[in-house]
Tab-separated table of C-alpha atoms in Angstrom:
chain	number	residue	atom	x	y	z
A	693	UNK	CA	59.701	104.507	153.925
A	694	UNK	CA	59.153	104.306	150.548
A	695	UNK	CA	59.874	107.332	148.032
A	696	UNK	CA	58.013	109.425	145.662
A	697	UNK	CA	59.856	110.746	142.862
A	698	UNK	CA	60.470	114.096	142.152
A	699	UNK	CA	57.968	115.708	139.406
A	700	UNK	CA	58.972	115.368	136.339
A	701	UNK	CA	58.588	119.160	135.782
A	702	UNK	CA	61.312	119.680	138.502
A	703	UNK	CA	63.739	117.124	137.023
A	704	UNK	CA	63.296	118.950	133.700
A	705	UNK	CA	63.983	122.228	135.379
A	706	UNK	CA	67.556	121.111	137.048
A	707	UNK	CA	68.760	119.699	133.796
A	708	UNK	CA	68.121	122.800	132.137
A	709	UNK	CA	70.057	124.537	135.383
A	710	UNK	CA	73.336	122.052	134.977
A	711	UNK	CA	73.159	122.856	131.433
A	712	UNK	CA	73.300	126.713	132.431
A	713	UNK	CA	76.027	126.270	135.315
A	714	UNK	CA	78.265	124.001	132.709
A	715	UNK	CA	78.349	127.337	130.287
A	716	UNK	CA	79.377	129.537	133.239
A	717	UNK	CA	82.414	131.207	133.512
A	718	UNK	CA	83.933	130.076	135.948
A	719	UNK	CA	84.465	132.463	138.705
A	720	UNK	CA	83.180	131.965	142.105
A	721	UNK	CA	80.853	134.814	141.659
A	722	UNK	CA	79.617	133.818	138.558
A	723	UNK	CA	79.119	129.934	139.662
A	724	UNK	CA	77.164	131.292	142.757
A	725	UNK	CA	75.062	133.022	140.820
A	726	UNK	CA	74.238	129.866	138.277
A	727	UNK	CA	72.593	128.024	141.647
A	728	UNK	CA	69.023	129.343	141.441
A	729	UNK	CA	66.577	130.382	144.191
A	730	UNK	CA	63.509	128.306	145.489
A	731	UNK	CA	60.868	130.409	147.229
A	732	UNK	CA	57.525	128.698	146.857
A	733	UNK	CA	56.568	125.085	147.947
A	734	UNK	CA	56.213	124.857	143.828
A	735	UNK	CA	59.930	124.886	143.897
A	736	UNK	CA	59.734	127.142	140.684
A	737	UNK	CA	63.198	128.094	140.028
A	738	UNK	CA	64.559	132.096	140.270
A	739	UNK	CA	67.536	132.615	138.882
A	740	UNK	CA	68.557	136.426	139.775
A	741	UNK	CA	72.596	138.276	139.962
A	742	UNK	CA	71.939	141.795	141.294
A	743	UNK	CA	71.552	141.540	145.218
A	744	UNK	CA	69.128	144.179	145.691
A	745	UNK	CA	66.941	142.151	143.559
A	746	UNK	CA	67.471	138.635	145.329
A	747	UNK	CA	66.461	141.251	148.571
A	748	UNK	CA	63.350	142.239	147.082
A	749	UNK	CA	62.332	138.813	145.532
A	750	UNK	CA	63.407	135.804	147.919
A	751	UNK	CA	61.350	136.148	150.993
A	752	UNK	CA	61.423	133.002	151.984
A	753	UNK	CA	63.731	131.881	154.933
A	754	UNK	CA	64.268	129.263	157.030
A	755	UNK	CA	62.786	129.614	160.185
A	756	UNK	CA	64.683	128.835	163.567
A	757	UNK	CA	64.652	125.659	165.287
A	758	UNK	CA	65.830	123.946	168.655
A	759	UNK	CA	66.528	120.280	168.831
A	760	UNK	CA	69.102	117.943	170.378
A	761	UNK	CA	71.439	116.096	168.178
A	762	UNK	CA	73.371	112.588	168.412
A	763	UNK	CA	75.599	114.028	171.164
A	764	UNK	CA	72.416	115.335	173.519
A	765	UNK	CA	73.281	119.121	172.444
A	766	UNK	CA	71.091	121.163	171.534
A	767	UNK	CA	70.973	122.327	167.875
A	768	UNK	CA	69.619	125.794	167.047
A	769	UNK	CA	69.979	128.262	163.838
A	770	UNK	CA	73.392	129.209	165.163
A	771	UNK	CA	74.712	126.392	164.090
A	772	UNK	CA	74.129	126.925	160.383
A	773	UNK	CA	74.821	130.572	160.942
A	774	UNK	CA	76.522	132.218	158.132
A	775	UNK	CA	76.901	128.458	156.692
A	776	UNK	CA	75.557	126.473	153.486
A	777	UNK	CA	73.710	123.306	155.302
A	778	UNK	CA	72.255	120.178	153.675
A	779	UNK	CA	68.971	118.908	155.099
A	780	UNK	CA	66.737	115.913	154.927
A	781	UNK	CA	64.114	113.898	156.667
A	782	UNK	CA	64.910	110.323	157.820
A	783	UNK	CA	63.795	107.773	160.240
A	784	UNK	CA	66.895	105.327	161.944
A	785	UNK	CA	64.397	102.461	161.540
A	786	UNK	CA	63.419	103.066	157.618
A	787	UNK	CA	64.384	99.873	155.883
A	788	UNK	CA	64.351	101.235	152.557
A	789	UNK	CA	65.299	104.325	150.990
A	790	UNK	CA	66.882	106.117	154.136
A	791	UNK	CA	69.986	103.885	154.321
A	792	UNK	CA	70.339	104.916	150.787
A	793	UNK	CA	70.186	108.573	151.517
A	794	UNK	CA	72.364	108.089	154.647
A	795	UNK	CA	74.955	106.410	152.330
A	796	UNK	CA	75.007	109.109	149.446
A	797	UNK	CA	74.810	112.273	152.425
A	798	UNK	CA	77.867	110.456	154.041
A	799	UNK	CA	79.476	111.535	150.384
A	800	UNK	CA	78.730	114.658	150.680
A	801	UNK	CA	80.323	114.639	154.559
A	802	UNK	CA	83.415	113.236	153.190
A	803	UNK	CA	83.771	115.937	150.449
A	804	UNK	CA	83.500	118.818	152.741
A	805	UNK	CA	84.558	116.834	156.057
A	806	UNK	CA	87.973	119.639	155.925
A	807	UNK	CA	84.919	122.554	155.370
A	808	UNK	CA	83.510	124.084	158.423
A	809	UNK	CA	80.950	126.207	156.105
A	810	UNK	CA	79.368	123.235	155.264
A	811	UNK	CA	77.005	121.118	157.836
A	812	UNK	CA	73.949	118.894	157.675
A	813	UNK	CA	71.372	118.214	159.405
A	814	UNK	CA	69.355	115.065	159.198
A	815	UNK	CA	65.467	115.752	161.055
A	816	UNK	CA	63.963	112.102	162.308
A	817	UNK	CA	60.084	111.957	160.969
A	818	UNK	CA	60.067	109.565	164.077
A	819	UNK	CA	61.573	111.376	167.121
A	820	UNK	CA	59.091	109.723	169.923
A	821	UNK	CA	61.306	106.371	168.604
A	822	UNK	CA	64.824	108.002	167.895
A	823	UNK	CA	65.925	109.169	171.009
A	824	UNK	CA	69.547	110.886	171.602
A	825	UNK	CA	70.863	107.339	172.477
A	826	UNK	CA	69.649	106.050	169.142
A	827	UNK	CA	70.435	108.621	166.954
A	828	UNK	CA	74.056	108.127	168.558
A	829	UNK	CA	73.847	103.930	167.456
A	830	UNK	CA	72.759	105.233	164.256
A	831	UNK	CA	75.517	107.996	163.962
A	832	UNK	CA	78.230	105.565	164.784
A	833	UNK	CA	77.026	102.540	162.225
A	834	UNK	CA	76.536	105.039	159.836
A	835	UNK	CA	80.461	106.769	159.906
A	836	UNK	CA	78.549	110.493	160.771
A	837	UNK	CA	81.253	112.697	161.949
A	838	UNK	CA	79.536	115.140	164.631
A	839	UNK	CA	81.232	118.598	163.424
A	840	UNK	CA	79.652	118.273	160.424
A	841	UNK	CA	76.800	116.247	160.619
A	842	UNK	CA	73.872	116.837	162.994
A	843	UNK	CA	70.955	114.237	163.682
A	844	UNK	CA	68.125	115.643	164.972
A	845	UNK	CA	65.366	114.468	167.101
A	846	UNK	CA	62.728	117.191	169.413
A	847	UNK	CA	59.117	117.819	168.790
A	848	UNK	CA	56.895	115.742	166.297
A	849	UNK	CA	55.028	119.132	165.272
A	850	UNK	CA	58.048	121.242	165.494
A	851	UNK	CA	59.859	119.101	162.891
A	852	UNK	CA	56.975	118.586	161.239
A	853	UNK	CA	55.822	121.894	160.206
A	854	UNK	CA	59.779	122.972	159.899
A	855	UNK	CA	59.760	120.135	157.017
A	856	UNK	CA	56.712	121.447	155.450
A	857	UNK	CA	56.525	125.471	156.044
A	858	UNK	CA	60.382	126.029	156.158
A	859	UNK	CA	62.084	123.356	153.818
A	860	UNK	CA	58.889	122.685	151.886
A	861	UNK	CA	60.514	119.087	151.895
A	862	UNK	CA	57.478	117.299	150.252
A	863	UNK	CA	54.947	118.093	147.012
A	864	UNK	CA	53.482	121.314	146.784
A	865	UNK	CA	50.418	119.863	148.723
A	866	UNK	CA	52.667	119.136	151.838
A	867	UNK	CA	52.741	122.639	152.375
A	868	UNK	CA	49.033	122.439	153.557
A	869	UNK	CA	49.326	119.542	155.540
A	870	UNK	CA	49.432	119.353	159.299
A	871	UNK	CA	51.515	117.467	161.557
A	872	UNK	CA	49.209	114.632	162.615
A	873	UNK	CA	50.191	113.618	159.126
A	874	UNK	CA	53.282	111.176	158.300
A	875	UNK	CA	56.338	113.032	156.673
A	876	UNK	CA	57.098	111.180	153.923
A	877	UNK	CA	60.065	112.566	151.353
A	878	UNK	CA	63.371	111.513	149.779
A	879	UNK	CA	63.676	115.082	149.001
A	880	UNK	CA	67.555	116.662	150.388
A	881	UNK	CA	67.164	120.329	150.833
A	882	UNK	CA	70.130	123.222	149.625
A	883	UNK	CA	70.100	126.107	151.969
A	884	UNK	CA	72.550	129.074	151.675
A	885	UNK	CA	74.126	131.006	154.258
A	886	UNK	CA	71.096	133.551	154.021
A	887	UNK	CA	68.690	130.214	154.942
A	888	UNK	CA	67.336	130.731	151.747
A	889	UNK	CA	66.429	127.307	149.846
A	890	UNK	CA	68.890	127.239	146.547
A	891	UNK	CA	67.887	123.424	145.544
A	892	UNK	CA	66.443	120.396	145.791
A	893	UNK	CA	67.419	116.935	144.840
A	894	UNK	CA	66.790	113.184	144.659
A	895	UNK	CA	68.148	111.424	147.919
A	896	UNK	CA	68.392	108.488	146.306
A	897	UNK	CA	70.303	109.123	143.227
A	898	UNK	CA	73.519	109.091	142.693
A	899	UNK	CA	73.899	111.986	140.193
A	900	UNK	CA	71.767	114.364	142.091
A	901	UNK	CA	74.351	113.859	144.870
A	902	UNK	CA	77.148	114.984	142.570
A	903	UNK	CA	75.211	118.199	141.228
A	904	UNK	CA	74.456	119.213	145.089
A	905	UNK	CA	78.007	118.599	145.916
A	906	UNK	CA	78.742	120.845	142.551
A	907	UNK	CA	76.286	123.646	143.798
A	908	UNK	CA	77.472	123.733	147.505
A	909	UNK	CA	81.385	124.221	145.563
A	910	UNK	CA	79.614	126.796	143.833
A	911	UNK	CA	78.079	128.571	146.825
A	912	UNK	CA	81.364	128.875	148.449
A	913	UNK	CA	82.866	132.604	148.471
């Protein structure tokens, strides 16, 4: 599973942002409101304080889900409830750049593994292959704990068109696609305790890891 690189427009965009969040005050209200909004597959970035605005503006939600996790429980909405959540798109056989995303997530696990308002959730692009059983293998090579880490397997076109409608987790043209199509993404998805998206980063680098683990501190009341 090879990866495709994150435009160069949206790279440009989050530097700008860390510049902006490094000249914050530092208040938790005030580093909240640094984290920008995402509510377009363009990921276009909204950055917006007054909460009858965000109300008006950022549409966009999350939709709900059911699928069963690495223990054989199922998985819903409720379980990010009122929580910031991390999510990406993996497959337990992907010999390249998934082991590499496992790896840098299981840094972000460690940081918050003390922080019940923080969970992830990892979505296999291969669930007819990574049954419960599997994902469990995979969960136990890979040092996941299971409070705070969720991997996911259920429907090919549920997760599918969750990846692409919900988490826009490809390019602005996987929005349109269906889900006979292969998911295909080293994207790792931000999502607030509204469900609303609030960034998007580079799996597979090391210092997008460390801003996402800056912007979930941020989101924290």
């Amino acid at each position: 599973m090879s990866g495709i690189q994150l435009p160069l427009r949206i790279s440009m965009l989050l530097g700008l942002y860390a510049c902006l969040l490094a000249c914050q005050p530092r208040s938790g209200n005030d580093r909240s409101a640094a984290v920008p909004y995402y509510n377009t597959p363009t990921f276009t970035p909204v950055w917006l304080t007054d909460p009858a605005e965000v109300d008006k503006t950022i549409t966009h939600r999350i939709a709900d889900f059911s699928f069963r996790d690495q223990t054989g429980q199922v998985v819903t909405q409720a379980a990010v409830a009122d929580r910031i959540h991390v999510a990406n798109f993996f497959f337990t056989s992907c010999p390249s750049i998934c082991p590499r995303m496992t790896s840098l997530l299981k840094t972000v696990q460690d940081s918050f593994r003390h922080e019940p308002r923080v969970k992830l959730l990892s979505f296999s692009v291969t669930p007819w292959l990574d049954s419960v059983p599997r994902l469990r293998r995979y969960a136990d090579q890979k040092g996941v704990l299971d409070t705070r880490w969720h991997l996911l397997t259920g429907s090919r076109g549920a997760i599918y068109d969750l990846a692409r409608q919900s988490y826009f987790a490809e390019e602005a043209i996987g929005f349109t696609r269906d889900s006979t199509e292969f998911l295909h993404t080293e994207h790792i998805i931000l999502v607030d305790q509204q469900r609303r998206i609030r960034g998007v980063y580079n799996g597979t680098q090391p210092l997008d890891i460390d801003k996402l683990i800056a912007d979930i501190r941020a989101l924290l009341p």
